Each structure stands twice: as C-alpha cells, then as structure tokens.
Amino acid sequence: MMEDSGQPHAVLRAAVPRPVRTAVVVNPVKVADLDEHKRLIGEGLAIAGWPEPLWLETTPQDPGRGQARAAVAAGAEVVFVSGGDGTVRAAITGLAGTGVAMAVLPSGTGNLLAANLGLEGHVAAAVQVVLDGGRRLIDVGEVDETGDCFAVMAGMGFDAQMLAGTSERAKKRIGWIAYLFGAARHIRDRPMRVRIRLDGNRVLDRRARTVLIGNVGRLQGGVRLLADAEPDDGQFNVAVVTARSLGQWVVLGLGVLYRWRRVPRMELYTASEVEIRSNRAQPRQLDGDLIAPAEVLRVRLRPKALVLCVPRPERARDLAEGADRVREKA
C-alpha cells in the first residue's frame, strides 16, 4: 500500500512504483470487446512487470459494490473499475474507507469521474496513471437512506430529469451531446418547491429547477460547473439553480462556460451535510447514475475516504491536471 507522505492535503506518493496486486471490476455490458479490453490492460501491466489482475464481472443484482469488496478481501492494492457511471459509483461505495486505491478505466457511453480525471476514452492512459503511482485521498458523499456513495456530485430535479430523458442509444451514437436533447425535453418544466438545510442549521426555501451537491466540478463535455469545488477540502459545493425560461437558461449557460464571477440564476453555498426536501417526489442522481425518485435527498460528506489514482497527485481543484502528459506517455 502507498503510505501518506506527511504532506498536507492528503497527497499520496510512491517514489518508485512497485508491482502490486490488482483487480478489475468490469461491467461486461458496457465493454464492446471484453477480450480486447482484458488484453490491453493485462499487457499494459505486464510490460511494467506487474502480475495479471483478478477479473470480477458485475451482475444486474450487484453492479459493483460486492465485487469491489471481494477484490479487497482477495488482497488487491489497486482496483480498476471499468463500466459506466453506475458501475463506478457502486465500486466507490465498496472501496470507501478501505484504503485500497481505485482506478477508473473509461468505458460505457459516459463516465463522469473519468471525465473529471481527463481520461475519458483513454484506457491505456488510465493504466499508465496507476503505474505512475499518483494517489490522492479525496472526499466522498454518502446518502443517508442507502449508504450509497458518490465522488463527483449528487442532484435532485432537472439534472436527473435530463439523464432520464437521454436514451442509451443516443449516447452511443453521439456521446455526451445526447444529454442536450434530454435537457431540451424538460427545460420548460415547472420548478420544485424545496427546503434546503445546510449543516443542520442554515435553511433555504426556494423554487428551484435543480439542486446540485458537488465534490468536484466538471460535467460531461468538460464543462466546469462548480469552479471552486475541491475534491479534498471537507466541503460540498451546493448549487441552487432557479432558471425557468429558455433565455434564463442560455444566460446561465454562458456564465458557466465563460466562468463569470457570478452566474445568474445560480446560488452557491458550502456545507458538509445537505438535506433537500421537496413538496413532491423528484428524480435524483448520483454521479450521473439515476436512483429512485423521492421527496428527500440527504447526504453527508466522508472526508478523505477514497484513495483515487490520479494523473498528478499534487493538490489541484481540477483532477484532470497532468492528464495530457499521461496520455502522451501511454
């Protein structure tokens, strides 16, 4: 296991990466050619003198949590996770608090954590990140009712509606742009009445279209929605979006795209515990993966609970820093 170097901000390093035991939690449905996938990863590790990984396939009944825990029990020091957002999120839940490192292998039609690492679509680069030894302890969020964890962001309202309105077929054909069509289907829906409680005491009553609880800030397509979000600062960044008309959405989008200091129709707060309570059941999502609709979404932050393989271990708001160098090396 990599040991904490004693430096601030939970940076983990390996002076000389040594061969370690690895496992791969893979969703076979999300991998176009599983044999080629195994060959690419196995050869990448073998060239560096690392042993063949243990392969654990997900099932409809267990999308990754049990397999991640089985990998830990088998002695894996790094667990690769290959699948869509649901597979990655389930593995995060299984690995949080174990001290075993997680590495994201891009696959499927979209992967929010891979996008935040700058590794979307680059399996060889993801393997190279592990071999280079960059490790970072990051915060995760946990949903009170189920214990499910997330690393990027949770949301209630429009963002989950957008995901629900985007077909798998469209994502396979045109990638993340398909989400724009899913968004268009719900852009004029009525807002929800919500009461948002931050850290148990601050209360906000709003008519909002969506409320996002972010740990890191990058969306699909590389857009940084939460510019100040840091993955290991012990705080969520909470965005309350109140845009209703098409014009308001356009202005909000421009503000996010061009990183205006104040984005119209978006309020920002920080907290380590967040409760969103709506007047009616709302769609909800964790790291781009839909969960059951409900009137409440209640999450708490687990500080520095996950060891994540990253392109550059130094502290940075953007986890993708250094990804270009890794892709060139790979």
PDB file of N, CA and C in Angstrom, residues 220-264:
ATOM      1  N   GLN A 220     -20.120  16.375 -17.975  1.00  0.00           N
ATOM      2  CA  GLN A 220     -19.815  15.774 -19.266  1.00  0.00           C
ATOM      3  C   GLN A 220     -19.501  16.875 -20.275  1.00  0.00           C
ATOM      4  N   GLY A 221     -18.586  16.585 -21.190  1.00  0.00           N
ATOM      5  CA  GLY A 221     -18.197  17.575 -22.171  1.00  0.00           C
ATOM      6  C   GLY A 221     -17.116  18.513 -21.695  1.00  0.00           C
ATOM      7  N   GLY A 222     -16.630  18.311 -20.457  1.00  0.00           N
ATOM      8  CA  GLY A 222     -15.531  19.119 -19.956  1.00  0.00           C
ATOM      9  C   GLY A 222     -15.927  20.435 -19.326  1.00  0.00           C
ATOM     10  N   VAL A 223     -17.223  20.711 -19.168  1.00  0.00           N
ATOM     11  CA  VAL A 223     -17.676  21.973 -18.593  1.00  0.00           C
ATOM     12  C   VAL A 223     -17.508  21.948 -17.078  1.00  0.00           C
ATOM     13  N   ARG A 224     -16.843  22.984 -16.540  1.00  0.00           N
ATOM     14  CA  ARG A 224     -16.682  23.088 -15.086  1.00  0.00           C
ATOM     15  C   ARG A 224     -17.834  23.911 -14.520  1.00  0.00           C
ATOM     16  N   LEU A 225     -18.813  23.219 -13.952  1.00  0.00           N
ATOM     17  CA  LEU A 225     -19.970  23.895 -13.383  1.00  0.00           C
ATOM     18  C   LEU A 225     -19.620  24.558 -12.061  1.00  0.00           C
ATOM     19  N   LEU A 226     -18.860  23.863 -11.221  1.00  0.00           N
ATOM     20  CA  LEU A 226     -18.520  24.352  -9.889  1.00  0.00           C
ATOM     21  C   LEU A 226     -17.027  24.674  -9.864  1.00  0.00           C
ATOM     22  N   ALA A 227     -16.697  25.896 -10.218  1.00  0.00           N
ATOM     23  CA  ALA A 227     -15.297  26.276 -10.405  1.00  0.00           C
ATOM     24  C   ALA A 227     -14.490  26.204  -9.114  1.00  0.00           C
ATOM     25  N   ASP A 228     -15.132  26.381  -7.967  1.00  0.00           N
ATOM     26  CA  ASP A 228     -14.407  26.398  -6.691  1.00  0.00           C
ATOM     27  C   ASP A 228     -14.393  25.056  -5.980  1.00  0.00           C
ATOM     28  N   ALA A 229     -15.019  24.047  -6.564  1.00  0.00           N
ATOM     29  CA  ALA A 229     -15.087  22.745  -5.897  1.00  0.00           C
ATOM     30  C   ALA A 229     -13.707  22.093  -5.849  1.00  0.00           C
ATOM     31  N   GLU A 230     -13.346  21.577  -4.682  1.00  0.00           N
ATOM     32  CA  GLU A 230     -12.092  20.856  -4.487  1.00  0.00           C
ATOM     33  C   GLU A 230     -12.413  19.482  -3.910  1.00  0.00           C
ATOM     34  N   PRO A 231     -11.723  18.440  -4.380  1.00  0.00           N
ATOM     35  CA  PRO A 231     -12.108  17.079  -4.002  1.00  0.00           C
ATOM     36  C   PRO A 231     -11.708  16.654  -2.601  1.00  0.00           C
ATOM     37  N   ASP A 232     -10.931  17.492  -1.890  1.00  0.00           N
ATOM     38  CA  ASP A 232     -10.457  17.043  -0.577  1.00  0.00           C
ATOM     39  C   ASP A 232     -10.465  18.172   0.452  1.00  0.00           C
ATOM     40  N   ASP A 233     -11.417  19.111   0.312  1.00  0.00           N
ATOM     41  CA  ASP A 233     -11.438  20.259   1.229  1.00  0.00           C
ATOM     42  C   ASP A 233     -12.432  20.107   2.366  1.00  0.00           C
ATOM     43  N   GLY A 234     -13.100  18.934   2.448  1.00  0.00           N
ATOM     44  CA  GLY A 234     -14.035  18.701   3.539  1.00  0.00           C
ATOM     45  C   GLY A 234     -15.357  19.420   3.414  1.00  0.00           C
ATOM     46  N   GLN A 235     -15.668  19.926   2.212  1.00  0.00           N
ATOM     47  CA  GLN A 235     -16.910  20.666   1.995  1.00  0.00           C
ATOM     48  C   GLN A 235     -17.510  20.298   0.644  1.00  0.00           C
ATOM     49  N   PHE A 236     -18.837  20.180   0.609  1.00  0.00           N
ATOM     50  CA  PHE A 236     -19.544  20.152  -0.659  1.00  0.00           C
ATOM     51  C   PHE A 236     -19.707  21.575  -1.174  1.00  0.00           C
ATOM     52  N   ASN A 237     -19.784  21.721  -2.488  1.00  0.00           N
ATOM     53  CA  ASN A 237     -20.248  22.954  -3.100  1.00  0.00           C
ATOM     54  C   ASN A 237     -21.667  22.715  -3.580  1.00  0.00           C
ATOM     55  N   VAL A 238     -22.595  23.504  -3.084  1.00  0.00           N
ATOM     56  CA  VAL A 238     -24.013  23.305  -3.357  1.00  0.00           C
ATOM     57  C   VAL A 238     -24.486  24.395  -4.312  1.00  0.00           C
ATOM     58  N   ALA A 239     -25.056  23.984  -5.451  1.00  0.00           N
ATOM     59  CA  ALA A 239     -25.569  24.921  -6.447  1.00  0.00           C
ATOM     60  C   ALA A 239     -27.087  24.818  -6.499  1.00  0.00           C
ATOM     61  N   VAL A 240     -27.761  25.938  -6.303  1.00  0.00           N
ATOM     62  CA  VAL A 240     -29.215  26.018  -6.401  1.00  0.00           C
ATOM     63  C   VAL A 240     -29.538  26.772  -7.679  1.00  0.00           C
ATOM     64  N   VAL A 241     -30.123  26.084  -8.642  1.00  0.00           N
ATOM     65  CA  VAL A 241     -30.393  26.666  -9.955  1.00  0.00           C
ATOM     66  C   VAL A 241     -31.877  27.012 -10.050  1.00  0.00           C
ATOM     67  N   THR A 242     -32.160  28.282 -10.382  1.00  0.00           N
ATOM     68  CA  THR A 242     -33.545  28.757 -10.408  1.00  0.00           C
ATOM     69  C   THR A 242     -33.987  29.210 -11.799  1.00  0.00           C
ATOM     70  N   ALA A 243     -33.223  28.905 -12.830  1.00  0.00           N
ATOM     71  CA  ALA A 243     -33.599  29.295 -14.197  1.00  0.00           C
ATOM     72  C   ALA A 243     -34.911  28.619 -14.600  1.00  0.00           C
ATOM     73  N   ARG A 244     -35.772  29.365 -15.302  1.00  0.00           N
ATOM     74  CA  ARG A 244     -37.055  28.820 -15.740  1.00  0.00           C
ATOM     75  C   ARG A 244     -37.230  28.934 -17.250  1.00  0.00           C
ATOM     76  N   SER A 245     -37.063  30.134 -17.778  1.00  0.00           N
ATOM     77  CA  SER A 245     -37.279  30.345 -19.209  1.00  0.00           C
ATOM     78  C   SER A 245     -36.051  29.943 -20.007  1.00  0.00           C
ATOM     79  N   LEU A 246     -36.244  29.791 -21.320  1.00  0.00           N
ATOM     80  CA  LEU A 246     -35.138  29.444 -22.199  1.00  0.00           C
ATOM     81  C   LEU A 246     -34.048  30.513 -22.132  1.00  0.00           C
ATOM     82  N   GLY A 247     -34.457  31.774 -22.114  1.00  0.00           N
ATOM     83  CA  GLY A 247     -33.485  32.860 -22.044  1.00  0.00           C
ATOM     84  C   GLY A 247     -32.643  32.811 -20.784  1.00  0.00           C
ATOM     85  N   GLN A 248     -33.274  32.493 -19.649  1.00  0.00           N
ATOM     86  CA  GLN A 248     -32.535  32.394 -18.394  1.00  0.00           C
ATOM     87  C   GLN A 248     -31.532  31.237 -18.427  1.00  0.00           C
ATOM     88  N   TRP A 249     -31.937  30.128 -19.057  1.00  0.00           N
ATOM     89  CA  TRP A 249     -31.016  29.000 -19.178  1.00  0.00           C
ATOM     90  C   TRP A 249     -29.820  29.362 -20.059  1.00  0.00           C
ATOM     91  N   VAL A 250     -30.084  30.105 -21.127  1.00  0.00           N
ATOM     92  CA  VAL A 250     -28.991  30.497 -22.027  1.00  0.00           C
ATOM     93  C   VAL A 250     -27.988  31.381 -21.293  1.00  0.00           C
ATOM     94  N   VAL A 251     -28.483  32.363 -20.544  1.00  0.00           N
ATOM     95  CA  VAL A 251     -27.588  33.259 -19.808  1.00  0.00           C
ATOM     96  C   VAL A 251     -26.813  32.481 -18.745  1.00  0.00           C
ATOM     97  N   LEU A 252     -27.491  31.584 -18.063  1.00  0.00           N
ATOM     98  CA  LEU A 252     -26.806  30.757 -17.066  1.00  0.00           C
ATOM     99  C   LEU A 252     -25.707  29.935 -17.732  1.00  0.00           C
ATOM    100  N   GLY A 253     -26.013  29.327 -18.881  1.00  0.00           N
ATOM    101  CA  GLY A 253     -25.020  28.531 -19.584  1.00  0.00           C
ATOM    102  C   GLY A 253     -23.812  29.344 -20.000  1.00  0.00           C
ATOM    103  N   LEU A 254     -24.042  30.566 -20.461  1.00  0.00           N
ATOM    104  CA  LEU A 254     -22.927  31.441 -20.835  1.00  0.00           C
ATOM    105  C   LEU A 254     -22.065  31.777 -19.617  1.00  0.00           C
ATOM    106  N   GLY A 255     -22.730  32.011 -18.487  1.00  0.00           N
ATOM    107  CA  GLY A 255     -22.000  32.330 -17.264  1.00  0.00           C
ATOM    108  C   GLY A 255     -21.097  31.203 -16.824  1.00  0.00           C
ATOM    109  N   VAL A 256     -21.599  29.957 -16.942  1.00  0.00           N
ATOM    110  CA  VAL A 256     -20.790  28.793 -16.581  1.00  0.00           C
ATOM    111  C   VAL A 256     -19.656  28.604 -17.578  1.00  0.00           C
ATOM    112  N   LEU A 257     -19.977  28.711 -18.867  1.00  0.00           N
ATOM    113  CA  LEU A 257     -18.995  28.464 -19.922  1.00  0.00           C
ATOM    114  C   LEU A 257     -17.831  29.450 -19.853  1.00  0.00           C
ATOM    115  N   TYR A 258     -18.156  30.721 -19.605  1.00  0.00           N
ATOM    116  CA  TYR A 258     -17.122  31.762 -19.578  1.00  0.00           C
ATOM    117  C   TYR A 258     -16.647  32.101 -18.164  1.00  0.00           C
ATOM    118  N   ARG A 259     -17.092  31.302 -17.195  1.00  0.00           N
ATOM    119  CA  ARG A 259     -16.617  31.391 -15.815  1.00  0.00           C
ATOM    120  C   ARG A 259     -16.801  32.797 -15.229  1.00  0.00           C
ATOM    121  N   TRP A 260     -18.013  33.320 -15.386  1.00  0.00           N
ATOM    122  CA  TRP A 260     -18.308  34.609 -14.766  1.00  0.00           C
ATOM    123  C   TRP A 260     -18.195  34.472 -13.260  1.00  0.00           C
ATOM    124  N   ARG A 261     -17.802  35.542 -12.626  1.00  0.00           N
ATOM    125  CA  ARG A 261     -17.659  35.522 -11.165  1.00  0.00           C
ATOM    126  C   ARG A 261     -18.993  35.202 -10.494  1.00  0.00           C
ATOM    127  N   ARG A 262     -20.065  35.781 -10.999  1.00  0.00           N
ATOM    128  CA  ARG A 262     -21.407  35.471 -10.501  1.00  0.00           C
ATOM    129  C   ARG A 262     -22.250  35.013 -11.678  1.00  0.00           C
ATOM    130  N   VAL A 263     -22.768  33.798 -11.588  1.00  0.00           N
ATOM    131  CA  VAL A 263     -23.581  33.223 -12.652  1.00  0.00           C
ATOM    132  C   VAL A 263     -25.046  33.496 -12.347  1.00  0.00           C
ATOM    133  N   PRO A 264     -25.766  34.175 -13.236  1.00  0.00           N
ATOM    134  CA  PRO A 264     -27.186  34.451 -12.996  1.00  0.00           C
ATOM    135  C   PRO A 264     -27.986  33.167 -12.803  1.00  0.00           C
TER     136      PRO A 264
END
